Amino acid sequence: MKVLVTGAAGFIGMHCAERLLARGDEVLGVDNLNDYYDVRLKKARLARLSGKFKFVKADIADRAAMERLFADERPQRVIHLAAQAGVRHSLKDPHAYVDANLVGFLHILEGCRAVGVEHLVYASSSSVYGTNARLPFSVHDNVDHPISLYAATKKANELMAHVYAHLYRLPATGLRFFTVYGPWGRPDMSPFIFAGAILEGRPIEVFNHGRMRRDFTYVDDIAEGVLRTLDRVAQPEHAGAAPARLYNIGNNRPVELMAYIETIEKALGKKAIKTMLPMQPGDVQETAADIDSLDADIGFRPSTPLEVGMPRFIEWYLKVYRRMS
Protein backbone atom coordinates (compact mmCIF):
# COMPACT_ATOMS: atom_id res chain seq x y z
CA MET A 1 0.00 0.00 0.00
CA LYS A 2 0.99 3.65 -0.24
CA VAL A 3 1.95 5.04 3.15
CA LEU A 4 2.69 8.65 4.00
CA VAL A 5 5.34 8.95 6.72
CA THR A 6 5.69 12.45 8.13
CA GLY A 7 8.99 13.16 9.82
CA ALA A 8 10.63 10.60 7.54
CA ALA A 9 14.06 12.13 8.09
CA GLY A 10 13.59 11.76 11.83
CA PHE A 11 14.70 9.06 14.23
CA ILE A 12 11.58 6.90 14.39
CA GLY A 13 10.40 7.99 10.93
CA MET A 14 13.48 6.55 9.20
CA HIS A 15 13.18 3.23 11.03
CA CYS A 16 9.48 2.92 10.15
CA ALA A 17 10.08 3.86 6.52
CA GLU A 18 12.86 1.25 6.23
CA ARG A 19 10.54 -1.48 7.48
CA LEU A 20 7.70 -0.43 5.19
CA LEU A 21 10.02 -0.44 2.17
CA ALA A 22 11.51 -3.81 3.14
CA ARG A 23 8.08 -5.42 3.11
CA GLY A 24 7.17 -3.90 -0.27
CA ASP A 25 5.05 -0.87 0.58
CA GLU A 26 5.32 2.40 -1.30
CA VAL A 27 6.50 5.18 1.03
CA LEU A 28 5.97 8.91 0.64
CA GLY A 29 8.28 10.66 3.09
CA VAL A 30 7.73 14.24 4.22
CA ASP A 31 10.06 16.34 6.36
CA ASN A 32 10.98 20.02 6.55
CA LEU A 33 14.62 19.24 7.44
CA ASN A 34 14.72 22.03 10.01
CA ASP A 35 17.85 22.85 11.98
CA TYR A 36 16.62 21.84 15.44
CA TYR A 37 19.63 19.53 15.23
CA ASP A 38 22.29 18.70 12.62
CA VAL A 39 20.66 18.47 9.19
CA ARG A 40 23.51 16.22 8.02
CA LEU A 41 22.17 13.49 10.29
CA LYS A 42 18.69 13.88 8.80
CA LYS A 43 20.06 13.68 5.26
CA ALA A 44 22.13 10.61 6.18
CA ARG A 45 18.95 8.91 7.39
CA LEU A 46 17.15 9.74 4.13
CA ALA A 47 20.10 8.34 2.17
CA ARG A 48 19.31 4.92 3.68
CA LEU A 49 15.83 4.89 2.13
CA SER A 50 15.62 3.55 -1.41
CA GLY A 51 13.32 1.59 -3.68
CA LYS A 52 9.68 2.68 -3.71
CA PHE A 53 10.47 5.82 -1.75
CA LYS A 54 9.62 9.39 -2.66
CA PHE A 55 10.72 12.33 -0.55
CA VAL A 56 8.96 15.69 -0.38
CA LYS A 57 10.55 18.52 1.55
CA ALA A 58 7.65 20.37 3.14
CA ASP A 59 6.50 21.76 6.45
CA ILE A 60 3.35 20.22 7.93
CA ALA A 61 2.49 23.67 9.32
CA ASP A 62 2.20 24.92 5.70
CA ARG A 63 -1.51 24.47 4.97
CA ALA A 64 -1.30 24.92 1.20
CA ALA A 65 1.62 22.51 0.91
CA MET A 66 -0.24 19.82 2.87
CA GLU A 67 -3.41 20.29 0.83
CA ARG A 68 -1.40 19.82 -2.39
CA LEU A 69 0.44 16.83 -1.00
CA PHE A 70 -2.68 14.90 -0.07
CA ALA A 71 -4.51 15.88 -3.26
CA ASP A 72 -1.61 14.87 -5.51
CA GLU A 73 -0.40 11.73 -3.70
CA ARG A 74 -3.58 10.35 -2.08
CA PRO A 75 -1.92 8.03 0.45
CA GLN A 76 -3.91 5.05 1.70
CA ARG A 77 -2.54 5.15 5.23
CA VAL A 78 -0.56 7.67 7.26
CA ILE A 79 2.10 7.37 9.95
CA HIS A 80 2.37 10.84 11.47
CA LEU A 81 5.63 11.32 13.36
CA ALA A 82 6.59 14.89 12.42
CA ALA A 83 6.58 17.12 15.48
CA GLN A 84 8.67 19.50 17.49
CA ALA A 85 10.15 17.15 20.03
CA GLY A 86 11.73 17.65 23.43
CA VAL A 87 10.21 18.45 26.81
CA ARG A 88 12.98 20.82 27.88
CA HIS A 89 13.12 22.73 24.61
CA SER A 90 9.39 23.51 24.94
CA LEU A 91 10.29 25.75 27.89
CA LYS A 92 12.48 27.84 25.58
CA ASP A 93 10.53 27.94 22.30
CA PRO A 94 6.82 27.33 22.90
CA HIS A 95 5.74 28.76 19.55
CA ALA A 96 7.54 25.98 17.66
CA TYR A 97 5.37 23.42 19.47
CA VAL A 98 2.12 25.17 18.60
CA ASP A 99 3.12 25.51 14.93
CA ALA A 100 4.25 21.90 14.41
CA ASN A 101 2.26 19.91 16.96
CA LEU A 102 -1.09 21.70 16.83
CA VAL A 103 -1.38 23.57 13.52
CA GLY A 104 0.62 20.91 11.66
CA PHE A 105 -1.45 18.08 13.11
CA LEU A 106 -4.67 19.80 12.06
CA HIS A 107 -3.37 19.92 8.48
CA ILE A 108 -2.64 16.17 8.62
CA LEU A 109 -6.14 15.44 9.94
CA GLU A 110 -7.71 17.58 7.24
CA GLY A 111 -5.63 15.87 4.56
CA CYS A 112 -6.68 12.44 5.83
CA ARG A 113 -10.33 13.48 5.84
CA ALA A 114 -10.15 14.97 2.35
CA VAL A 115 -8.81 11.84 0.64
CA GLY A 116 -10.41 9.17 2.82
CA VAL A 117 -7.28 7.75 4.46
CA GLU A 118 -7.91 4.20 5.75
CA HIS A 119 -5.96 4.58 8.98
CA LEU A 120 -3.99 7.34 10.69
CA VAL A 121 -1.36 6.25 13.22
CA TYR A 122 0.19 9.16 15.07
CA ALA A 123 2.84 9.68 17.73
CA SER A 124 1.78 10.70 21.19
CA SER A 125 4.06 10.53 24.23
CA SER A 126 4.39 9.16 27.75
CA SER A 127 4.76 12.80 28.81
CA VAL A 128 0.96 13.15 28.69
CA TYR A 129 0.81 11.31 32.03
CA GLY A 130 2.39 14.33 33.73
CA THR A 131 2.01 14.16 37.50
CA ASN A 132 0.12 10.85 37.53
CA ALA A 133 1.21 8.95 40.61
CA ARG A 134 -0.17 5.49 39.83
CA LEU A 135 2.28 3.18 38.07
CA PRO A 136 2.48 1.67 35.56
CA PHE A 137 0.79 4.32 33.43
CA SER A 138 -2.38 3.00 31.80
CA VAL A 139 -4.17 4.37 28.74
CA HIS A 140 -7.28 4.33 30.93
CA ASP A 141 -5.75 6.84 33.37
CA ASN A 142 -6.81 10.47 33.47
CA VAL A 143 -4.20 12.65 31.73
CA ASP A 144 -5.47 16.14 32.47
CA HIS A 145 -2.36 17.33 34.34
CA PRO A 146 0.55 17.76 31.89
CA ILE A 147 3.62 19.59 33.19
CA SER A 148 5.16 20.80 29.92
CA LEU A 149 3.78 22.45 26.81
CA TYR A 150 5.13 19.54 24.77
CA ALA A 151 2.97 17.16 26.81
CA ALA A 152 -0.04 19.45 26.43
CA THR A 153 0.31 19.47 22.64
CA LYS A 154 0.46 15.67 22.57
CA LYS A 155 -2.67 15.41 24.71
CA ALA A 156 -4.32 17.91 22.36
CA ASN A 157 -3.38 15.68 19.40
CA GLU A 158 -5.24 12.78 21.00
CA LEU A 159 -8.34 14.92 21.47
CA MET A 160 -8.17 16.31 17.92
CA ALA A 161 -7.80 12.82 16.45
CA HIS A 162 -10.78 11.61 18.47
CA VAL A 163 -12.92 14.45 17.11
CA TYR A 164 -12.05 13.55 13.52
CA ALA A 165 -12.69 9.88 14.23
CA HIS A 166 -16.08 10.78 15.67
CA LEU A 167 -17.18 13.34 13.09
CA TYR A 168 -15.69 11.85 9.93
CA ARG A 169 -15.15 8.18 10.92
CA LEU A 170 -11.42 8.55 10.31
CA PRO A 171 -9.80 5.53 12.02
CA ALA A 172 -7.03 6.96 14.19
CA THR A 173 -4.62 5.32 16.61
CA GLY A 174 -2.35 7.26 18.94
CA LEU A 175 0.82 5.66 20.30
CA ARG A 176 2.30 6.93 23.54
CA PHE A 177 6.04 6.32 23.14
CA PHE A 178 8.19 5.77 26.23
CA THR A 179 11.80 7.11 26.14
CA VAL A 180 12.91 5.78 22.77
CA TYR A 181 16.63 5.21 22.14
CA GLY A 182 18.83 3.45 19.59
CA PRO A 183 20.92 3.93 16.43
CA TRP A 184 20.16 7.02 14.33
CA GLY A 185 18.60 8.83 17.30
CA ARG A 186 18.52 12.55 18.04
CA PRO A 187 21.65 14.29 19.38
CA ASP A 188 19.59 16.03 22.10
CA MET A 189 18.77 12.63 23.63
CA SER A 190 20.58 11.50 26.76
CA PRO A 191 22.53 8.57 25.21
CA PHE A 192 24.24 11.00 22.82
CA ILE A 193 24.84 13.62 25.50
CA PHE A 194 26.17 11.11 28.03
CA ALA A 195 28.33 9.17 25.56
CA GLY A 196 29.93 12.32 24.16
CA ALA A 197 30.68 13.74 27.60
CA ILE A 198 32.11 10.46 28.92
CA LEU A 199 34.40 10.02 25.92
CA GLU A 200 35.65 13.60 26.20
CA GLY A 201 36.08 13.50 29.98
CA ARG A 202 33.39 16.10 30.63
CA PRO A 203 30.90 15.73 33.51
CA ILE A 204 27.35 14.56 32.80
CA GLU A 205 24.36 16.23 34.46
CA VAL A 206 22.37 13.78 36.59
CA PHE A 207 19.02 15.30 37.49
CA ASN A 208 17.09 14.68 40.71
CA HIS A 209 20.40 13.36 42.08
CA GLY A 210 19.89 10.15 40.09
CA ARG A 211 16.59 9.28 41.74
CA MET A 212 14.74 8.70 38.48
CA ARG A 213 13.45 5.70 36.55
CA ARG A 214 12.55 5.45 32.87
CA ASP A 215 10.91 2.86 30.66
CA PHE A 216 13.66 2.92 28.01
CA THR A 217 12.34 1.47 24.73
CA TYR A 218 14.56 0.34 21.86
CA VAL A 219 13.73 1.89 18.49
CA ASP A 220 13.31 -1.45 16.68
CA ASP A 221 10.53 -2.34 19.12
CA ILE A 222 8.89 1.04 18.51
CA ALA A 223 9.02 0.67 14.71
CA GLU A 224 7.64 -2.87 14.89
CA GLY A 225 4.81 -1.67 17.11
CA VAL A 226 3.99 1.21 14.75
CA LEU A 227 3.74 -1.08 11.71
CA ARG A 228 1.69 -3.71 13.51
CA THR A 229 -0.67 -0.99 14.67
CA LEU A 230 -0.88 0.50 11.18
CA ASP A 231 -1.98 -2.90 9.85
CA ARG A 232 -4.78 -3.19 12.40
CA VAL A 233 -7.22 -0.41 11.52
CA ALA A 234 -8.71 1.23 14.60
CA GLN A 235 -12.19 -0.02 15.45
CA PRO A 236 -14.78 1.48 17.83
CA GLU A 237 -14.56 0.05 21.35
CA HIS A 238 -18.34 -0.33 21.39
CA ALA A 239 -21.38 0.48 19.28
CA GLY A 240 -21.63 4.19 18.59
CA ALA A 241 -18.05 4.93 19.66
CA ALA A 242 -15.47 6.63 17.44
CA PRO A 243 -12.88 4.45 15.64
CA ALA A 244 -10.12 5.93 17.80
CA ARG A 245 -7.67 4.00 19.96
CA LEU A 246 -4.69 4.77 22.19
CA TYR A 247 -1.83 2.48 23.19
CA ASN A 248 1.35 2.72 25.23
CA ILE A 249 4.52 1.43 23.61
CA GLY A 250 7.12 0.97 26.32
CA ASN A 251 9.54 -1.70 27.39
CA ASN A 252 7.47 -2.40 30.51
CA ARG A 253 10.73 -2.64 32.52
CA PRO A 254 11.66 0.71 34.13
CA VAL A 255 15.38 1.20 34.77
CA GLU A 256 17.05 3.31 37.46
CA LEU A 257 18.89 6.30 35.98
CA MET A 258 22.15 5.28 37.65
CA ALA A 259 21.86 1.75 36.21
CA TYR A 260 21.16 3.30 32.80
CA ILE A 261 24.34 5.35 33.05
CA GLU A 262 26.25 2.22 34.02
CA THR A 263 25.16 0.46 30.80
CA ILE A 264 26.59 3.37 28.81
CA GLU A 265 29.81 3.31 30.84
CA LYS A 266 30.16 -0.43 30.32
CA ALA A 267 29.59 -0.19 26.55
CA LEU A 268 32.16 2.62 26.29
CA GLY A 269 34.63 1.07 28.73
CA LYS A 270 34.94 4.36 30.58
CA LYS A 271 33.44 5.84 33.75
CA ALA A 272 31.38 9.04 33.80
CA ILE A 273 32.12 12.13 35.85
CA LYS A 274 28.76 13.01 37.41
CA THR A 275 27.32 16.36 38.44
CA MET A 276 24.28 15.81 40.65
CA LEU A 277 21.48 18.34 40.13
CA PRO A 278 17.88 18.86 41.29
CA MET A 279 14.87 17.93 39.15
CA GLN A 280 14.42 20.04 36.02
CA PRO A 281 11.09 21.83 35.37
CA GLY A 282 8.77 19.77 33.17
CA ASP A 283 10.43 16.47 34.10
CA VAL A 284 8.91 13.52 35.96
CA GLN A 285 10.56 11.15 38.40
CA GLU A 286 9.40 7.87 36.91
CA THR A 287 7.72 6.40 33.84
CA ALA A 288 6.42 2.88 33.35
CA ALA A 289 4.16 1.62 30.58
CA ASP A 290 1.16 -0.65 31.04
CA ILE A 291 1.12 -2.41 27.66
CA ASP A 292 -1.68 -4.90 28.31
CA SER A 293 -3.99 -3.19 25.79
CA LEU A 294 -1.28 -3.21 23.11
CA ASP A 295 -0.69 -6.91 23.74
CA ALA A 296 -4.38 -7.79 23.78
CA ASP A 297 -5.39 -5.81 20.66
CA ILE A 298 -2.23 -5.77 18.54
CA GLY A 299 -0.49 -8.88 19.86
CA PHE A 300 2.79 -7.12 20.48
CA ARG A 301 5.08 -6.46 23.45
CA PRO A 302 8.47 -4.71 23.18
CA SER A 303 11.19 -7.16 24.16
CA THR A 304 14.66 -5.63 23.79
CA PRO A 305 16.33 -5.15 27.19
CA LEU A 306 18.58 -2.15 27.82
CA GLU A 307 21.56 -4.50 28.19
CA VAL A 308 21.10 -5.47 24.54
CA GLY A 309 19.92 -2.19 23.04
CA MET A 310 22.45 0.19 24.56
CA PRO A 311 25.56 -1.64 23.24
CA ARG A 312 23.96 -1.57 19.78
CA PHE A 313 23.50 2.19 20.09
CA ILE A 314 27.06 2.74 21.31
CA GLU A 315 28.45 0.64 18.46
CA TRP A 316 26.57 2.80 15.94
CA TYR A 317 27.54 5.98 17.79
CA LEU A 318 31.25 5.14 17.60
CA LYS A 319 31.28 3.77 14.04
CA VAL A 320 28.89 6.20 12.35
CA TYR A 321 27.94 9.26 14.35
CA ARG A 322 31.35 10.22 15.76
CA ARG A 323 32.77 10.13 12.24
CA MET A 324 29.86 12.14 10.89
CA SER A 325 30.19 14.87 13.51
Tab-separated table of C-alpha atoms in Angstrom:
chain	number	residue	atom	x	y	z
A	1	MET	CA	0.000	0.000	0.000
A	2	LYS	CA	0.989	3.652	-0.244
A	3	VAL	CA	1.952	5.041	3.150
A	4	LEU	CA	2.693	8.649	3.997
A	5	VAL	CA	5.342	8.952	6.724
A	6	THR	CA	5.695	12.445	8.126
A	7	GLY	CA	8.986	13.161	9.822
A	8	ALA	CA	10.625	10.597	7.535
A	9	ALA	CA	14.064	12.126	8.093
A	10	GLY	CA	13.591	11.762	11.831
A	11	PHE	CA	14.703	9.060	14.228
A	12	ILE	CA	11.579	6.901	14.386
A	13	GLY	CA	10.404	7.986	10.927
A	14	MET	CA	13.477	6.546	9.198
A	15	HIS	CA	13.176	3.225	11.028
A	16	CYS	CA	9.480	2.921	10.151
A	17	ALA	CA	10.083	3.860	6.515
A	18	GLU	CA	12.860	1.253	6.234
A	19	ARG	CA	10.540	-1.480	7.482
A	20	LEU	CA	7.700	-0.426	5.188
A	21	LEU	CA	10.016	-0.445	2.169
A	22	ALA	CA	11.507	-3.810	3.143
A	23	ARG	CA	8.081	-5.421	3.108
A	24	GLY	CA	7.173	-3.900	-0.268
A	25	ASP	CA	5.051	-0.870	0.579
A	26	GLU	CA	5.323	2.402	-1.302
A	27	VAL	CA	6.501	5.181	1.031
A	28	LEU	CA	5.973	8.910	0.636
A	29	GLY	CA	8.281	10.664	3.090
A	30	VAL	CA	7.730	14.242	4.219
A	31	ASP	CA	10.058	16.342	6.358
A	32	ASN	CA	10.976	20.023	6.553
A	33	LEU	CA	14.619	19.237	7.436
A	34	ASN	CA	14.718	22.027	10.012
A	35	ASP	CA	17.852	22.846	11.976
A	36	TYR	CA	16.618	21.843	15.443
A	37	TYR	CA	19.627	19.527	15.230
A	38	ASP	CA	22.286	18.695	12.624
A	39	VAL	CA	20.656	18.471	9.192
A	40	ARG	CA	23.512	16.223	8.018
A	41	LEU	CA	22.171	13.487	10.286
A	42	LYS	CA	18.686	13.877	8.798
A	43	LYS	CA	20.059	13.683	5.263
A	44	ALA	CA	22.130	10.608	6.177
A	45	ARG	CA	18.945	8.908	7.387
A	46	LEU	CA	17.155	9.742	4.134
A	47	ALA	CA	20.097	8.337	2.168
A	48	ARG	CA	19.309	4.924	3.683
A	49	LEU	CA	15.834	4.894	2.126
A	50	SER	CA	15.615	3.554	-1.414
A	51	GLY	CA	13.318	1.589	-3.678
A	52	LYS	CA	9.684	2.680	-3.712
A	53	PHE	CA	10.465	5.817	-1.750
A	54	LYS	CA	9.619	9.389	-2.662
A	55	PHE	CA	10.717	12.330	-0.545
A	56	VAL	CA	8.959	15.686	-0.380
A	57	LYS	CA	10.547	18.517	1.549
A	58	ALA	CA	7.653	20.367	3.138
A	59	ASP	CA	6.503	21.764	6.455
A	60	ILE	CA	3.349	20.220	7.926
A	61	ALA	CA	2.493	23.674	9.315
A	62	ASP	CA	2.200	24.917	5.695
A	63	ARG	CA	-1.506	24.468	4.971
A	64	ALA	CA	-1.300	24.920	1.204
A	65	ALA	CA	1.622	22.509	0.907
A	66	MET	CA	-0.237	19.816	2.869
A	67	GLU	CA	-3.413	20.288	0.826
A	68	ARG	CA	-1.399	19.824	-2.393
A	69	LEU	CA	0.443	16.832	-1.001
A	70	PHE	CA	-2.676	14.900	-0.074
A	71	ALA	CA	-4.508	15.876	-3.262
A	72	ASP	CA	-1.610	14.868	-5.511
A	73	GLU	CA	-0.399	11.731	-3.705
A	74	ARG	CA	-3.584	10.347	-2.081
A	75	PRO	CA	-1.916	8.029	0.452
A	76	GLN	CA	-3.910	5.051	1.699
A	77	ARG	CA	-2.539	5.153	5.230
A	78	VAL	CA	-0.561	7.669	7.259
A	79	ILE	CA	2.103	7.370	9.952
A	80	HIS	CA	2.368	10.835	11.472
A	81	LEU	CA	5.626	11.321	13.359
A	82	ALA	CA	6.587	14.889	12.418
A	83	ALA	CA	6.578	17.121	15.482
A	84	GLN	CA	8.666	19.503	17.487
A	85	ALA	CA	10.151	17.150	20.035
A	86	GLY	CA	11.734	17.650	23.432
A	87	VAL	CA	10.206	18.454	26.808
A	88	ARG	CA	12.980	20.816	27.885
A	89	HIS	CA	13.116	22.731	24.608
A	90	SER	CA	9.393	23.510	24.940
A	91	LEU	CA	10.291	25.751	27.887
A	92	LYS	CA	12.482	27.845	25.580
A	93	ASP	CA	10.535	27.943	22.300
A	94	PRO	CA	6.824	27.326	22.901
A	95	HIS	CA	5.736	28.762	19.545
A	96	ALA	CA	7.542	25.977	17.656
A	97	TYR	CA	5.366	23.421	19.467
A	98	VAL	CA	2.117	25.169	18.600
A	99	ASP	CA	3.119	25.514	14.935
A	100	ALA	CA	4.248	21.903	14.412
A	101	ASN	CA	2.264	19.912	16.961
A	102	LEU	CA	-1.086	21.699	16.825
A	103	VAL	CA	-1.377	23.569	13.517
A	104	GLY	CA	0.618	20.912	11.664
A	105	PHE	CA	-1.451	18.084	13.110
A	106	LEU	CA	-4.668	19.799	12.059
A	107	HIS	CA	-3.374	19.916	8.479
A	108	ILE	CA	-2.641	16.174	8.621
A	109	LEU	CA	-6.135	15.443	9.940
A	110	GLU	CA	-7.712	17.582	7.239
A	111	GLY	CA	-5.631	15.868	4.559
A	112	CYS	CA	-6.676	12.441	5.833
A	113	ARG	CA	-10.327	13.485	5.840
A	114	ALA	CA	-10.152	14.974	2.347
A	115	VAL	CA	-8.806	11.844	0.645
A	116	GLY	CA	-10.405	9.171	2.821
A	117	VAL	CA	-7.280	7.746	4.463
A	118	GLU	CA	-7.914	4.201	5.750
A	119	HIS	CA	-5.961	4.578	8.983
A	120	LEU	CA	-3.990	7.339	10.689
A	121	VAL	CA	-1.360	6.250	13.220
A	122	TYR	CA	0.193	9.164	15.067
A	123	ALA	CA	2.844	9.678	17.733
A	124	SER	CA	1.784	10.702	21.188
A	125	SER	CA	4.065	10.531	24.229
A	126	SER	CA	4.387	9.160	27.748
A	127	SER	CA	4.761	12.799	28.809
A	128	VAL	CA	0.957	13.153	28.685
A	129	TYR	CA	0.810	11.310	32.028
A	130	GLY	CA	2.392	14.326	33.729
A	131	THR	CA	2.010	14.157	37.501
A	132	ASN	CA	0.121	10.845	37.531
A	133	ALA	CA	1.215	8.954	40.615
A	134	ARG	CA	-0.166	5.489	39.829
A	135	LEU	CA	2.284	3.181	38.075
A	136	PRO	CA	2.481	1.668	35.561
A	137	PHE	CA	0.788	4.322	33.425
A	138	SER	CA	-2.379	3.000	31.798
A	139	VAL	CA	-4.166	4.369	28.744
A	140	HIS	CA	-7.280	4.326	30.927
A	141	ASP	CA	-5.753	6.840	33.371
A	142	ASN	CA	-6.811	10.475	33.466
A	143	VAL	CA	-4.204	12.654	31.734
A	144	ASP	CA	-5.466	16.142	32.473
A	145	HIS	CA	-2.361	17.335	34.339
A	146	PRO	CA	0.550	17.764	31.886
A	147	ILE	CA	3.618	19.593	33.194
A	148	SER	CA	5.156	20.795	29.922
A	149	LEU	CA	3.785	22.451	26.807
A	150	TYR	CA	5.133	19.540	24.768
A	151	ALA	CA	2.970	17.160	26.806
A	152	ALA	CA	-0.037	19.453	26.431
A	153	THR	CA	0.305	19.468	22.639
A	154	LYS	CA	0.460	15.668	22.568
A	155	LYS	CA	-2.672	15.414	24.709
A	156	ALA	CA	-4.317	17.912	22.355
A	157	ASN	CA	-3.377	15.681	19.400
A	158	GLU	CA	-5.235	12.777	21.002
A	159	LEU	CA	-8.341	14.920	21.469
A	160	MET	CA	-8.167	16.309	17.923
A	161	ALA	CA	-7.801	12.821	16.454
A	162	HIS	CA	-10.775	11.606	18.467
A	163	VAL	CA	-12.920	14.449	17.112
A	164	TYR	CA	-12.053	13.545	13.515
A	165	ALA	CA	-12.686	9.878	14.227
A	166	HIS	CA	-16.085	10.782	15.670
A	167	LEU	CA	-17.184	13.337	13.092
A	168	TYR	CA	-15.688	11.854	9.930
A	169	ARG	CA	-15.147	8.182	10.918
A	170	LEU	CA	-11.420	8.548	10.307
A	171	PRO	CA	-9.804	5.534	12.018
A	172	ALA	CA	-7.035	6.963	14.185
A	173	THR	CA	-4.619	5.323	16.612
A	174	GLY	CA	-2.354	7.265	18.943
A	175	LEU	CA	0.818	5.663	20.296
A	176	ARG	CA	2.304	6.934	23.537
A	177	PHE	CA	6.036	6.320	23.136
A	178	PHE	CA	8.188	5.773	26.232
A	179	THR	CA	11.795	7.110	26.143
A	180	VAL	CA	12.910	5.782	22.766
A	181	TYR	CA	16.626	5.207	22.137
A	182	GLY	CA	18.825	3.445	19.595
A	183	PRO	CA	20.922	3.933	16.428
A	184	TRP	CA	20.161	7.023	14.334
A	185	GLY	CA	18.595	8.826	17.297
A	186	ARG	CA	18.525	12.551	18.037
A	187	PRO	CA	21.649	14.289	19.380
A	188	ASP	CA	19.591	16.027	22.095
A	189	MET	CA	18.775	12.627	23.632
A	190	SER	CA	20.580	11.496	26.759
A	191	PRO	CA	22.529	8.566	25.213
A	192	PHE	CA	24.240	11.000	22.819
A	193	ILE	CA	24.842	13.621	25.502
A	194	PHE	CA	26.170	11.108	28.026
A	195	ALA	CA	28.333	9.174	25.559
A	196	GLY	CA	29.930	12.317	24.160
A	197	ALA	CA	30.684	13.735	27.598
A	198	ILE	CA	32.107	10.459	28.916
A	199	LEU	CA	34.405	10.017	25.920
A	200	GLU	CA	35.655	13.597	26.202
A	201	GLY	CA	36.077	13.499	29.984
A	202	ARG	CA	33.392	16.100	30.633
A	203	PRO	CA	30.904	15.730	33.512
A	204	ILE	CA	27.354	14.559	32.797
A	205	GLU	CA	24.362	16.228	34.461
A	206	VAL	CA	22.375	13.784	36.590
A	207	PHE	CA	19.023	15.301	37.493
A	208	ASN	CA	17.090	14.675	40.706
A	209	HIS	CA	20.397	13.361	42.084
A	210	GLY	CA	19.887	10.154	40.086
A	211	ARG	CA	16.587	9.276	41.742
A	212	MET	CA	14.738	8.703	38.479
A	213	ARG	CA	13.445	5.702	36.551
A	214	ARG	CA	12.555	5.446	32.875
A	215	ASP	CA	10.912	2.855	30.665
A	216	PHE	CA	13.658	2.924	28.008
A	217	THR	CA	12.344	1.473	24.726
A	218	TYR	CA	14.565	0.340	21.858
A	219	VAL	CA	13.734	1.894	18.493
A	220	ASP	CA	13.305	-1.450	16.678
A	221	ASP	CA	10.527	-2.338	19.119
A	222	ILE	CA	8.893	1.037	18.512
A	223	ALA	CA	9.017	0.674	14.715
A	224	GLU	CA	7.641	-2.869	14.895
A	225	GLY	CA	4.810	-1.667	17.106
A	226	VAL	CA	3.993	1.207	14.753
A	227	LEU	CA	3.740	-1.076	11.708
A	228	ARG	CA	1.690	-3.711	13.506
A	229	THR	CA	-0.670	-0.989	14.675
A	230	LEU	CA	-0.883	0.498	11.177
A	231	ASP	CA	-1.978	-2.897	9.846
A	232	ARG	CA	-4.779	-3.187	12.401
A	233	VAL	CA	-7.215	-0.407	11.519
A	234	ALA	CA	-8.707	1.230	14.601
A	235	GLN	CA	-12.191	-0.021	15.448
A	236	PRO	CA	-14.778	1.477	17.834
A	237	GLU	CA	-14.560	0.048	21.351
A	238	HIS	CA	-18.335	-0.331	21.395
A	239	ALA	CA	-21.383	0.476	19.275
A	240	GLY	CA	-21.627	4.189	18.590
A	241	ALA	CA	-18.048	4.926	19.656
A	242	ALA	CA	-15.475	6.628	17.439
A	243	PRO	CA	-12.879	4.452	15.638
A	244	ALA	CA	-10.124	5.932	17.803
A	245	ARG	CA	-7.667	3.995	19.957
A	246	LEU	CA	-4.694	4.767	22.193
A	247	TYR	CA	-1.827	2.484	23.192
A	248	ASN	CA	1.346	2.716	25.229
A	249	ILE	CA	4.523	1.429	23.608
A	250	GLY	CA	7.120	0.972	26.320
A	251	ASN	CA	9.543	-1.699	27.390
A	252	ASN	CA	7.474	-2.401	30.513
A	253	ARG	CA	10.730	-2.643	32.524
A	254	PRO	CA	11.661	0.714	34.129
A	255	VAL	CA	15.380	1.196	34.771
A	256	GLU	CA	17.052	3.310	37.462
A	257	LEU	CA	18.886	6.302	35.982
A	258	MET	CA	22.153	5.277	37.647
A	259	ALA	CA	21.860	1.752	36.208
A	260	TYR	CA	21.158	3.299	32.802
A	261	ILE	CA	24.343	5.352	33.052
A	262	GLU	CA	26.249	2.219	34.024
A	263	THR	CA	25.160	0.462	30.800
A	264	ILE	CA	26.587	3.370	28.808
A	265	GLU	CA	29.806	3.313	30.836
A	266	LYS	CA	30.159	-0.428	30.315
A	267	ALA	CA	29.588	-0.190	26.551
A	268	LEU	CA	32.159	2.619	26.286
A	269	GLY	CA	34.627	1.066	28.725
A	270	LYS	CA	34.940	4.363	30.583
A	271	LYS	CA	33.438	5.843	33.754
A	272	ALA	CA	31.380	9.043	33.800
A	273	ILE	CA	32.116	12.132	35.852
A	274	LYS	CA	28.759	13.007	37.409
A	275	THR	CA	27.322	16.359	38.441
A	276	MET	CA	24.283	15.806	40.649
A	277	LEU	CA	21.484	18.340	40.131
A	278	PRO	CA	17.878	18.864	41.291
A	279	MET	CA	14.874	17.932	39.149
A	280	GLN	CA	14.415	20.036	36.017
A	281	PRO	CA	11.090	21.829	35.371
A	282	GLY	CA	8.773	19.767	33.167
A	283	ASP	CA	10.432	16.466	34.097
A	284	VAL	CA	8.906	13.516	35.960
A	285	GLN	CA	10.561	11.152	38.398
A	286	GLU	CA	9.398	7.870	36.910
A	287	THR	CA	7.722	6.404	33.840
A	288	ALA	CA	6.425	2.883	33.347
A	289	ALA	CA	4.159	1.617	30.581
A	290	ASP	CA	1.162	-0.649	31.040
A	291	ILE	CA	1.118	-2.410	27.663
A	292	ASP	CA	-1.678	-4.904	28.312
A	293	SER	CA	-3.987	-3.191	25.795
A	294	LEU	CA	-1.284	-3.213	23.111
A	295	ASP	CA	-0.688	-6.905	23.745
A	296	ALA	CA	-4.380	-7.790	23.776
A	297	ASP	CA	-5.390	-5.807	20.663
A	298	ILE	CA	-2.234	-5.772	18.539
A	299	GLY	CA	-0.490	-8.884	19.865
A	300	PHE	CA	2.790	-7.117	20.482
A	301	ARG	CA	5.083	-6.458	23.447
A	302	PRO	CA	8.473	-4.707	23.176
A	303	SER	CA	11.186	-7.163	24.162
A	304	THR	CA	14.656	-5.625	23.788
A	305	PRO	CA	16.327	-5.149	27.194
A	306	LEU	CA	18.583	-2.154	27.816
A	307	GLU	CA	21.560	-4.503	28.192
A	308	VAL	CA	21.101	-5.473	24.536
A	309	GLY	CA	19.919	-2.190	23.035
A	310	MET	CA	22.453	0.190	24.557
A	311	PRO	CA	25.565	-1.642	23.242
A	312	ARG	CA	23.963	-1.566	19.776
A	313	PHE	CA	23.498	2.191	20.093
A	314	ILE	CA	27.063	2.739	21.309
A	315	GLU	CA	28.453	0.635	18.455
A	316	TRP	CA	26.570	2.801	15.942
A	317	TYR	CA	27.543	5.976	17.793
A	318	LEU	CA	31.246	5.139	17.596
A	319	LYS	CA	31.283	3.773	14.040
A	320	VAL	CA	28.887	6.202	12.349
A	321	TYR	CA	27.936	9.259	14.353
A	322	ARG	CA	31.352	10.217	15.756
A	323	ARG	CA	32.770	10.128	12.241
A	324	MET	CA	29.857	12.141	10.892
A	325	SER	CA	30.185	14.872	13.514
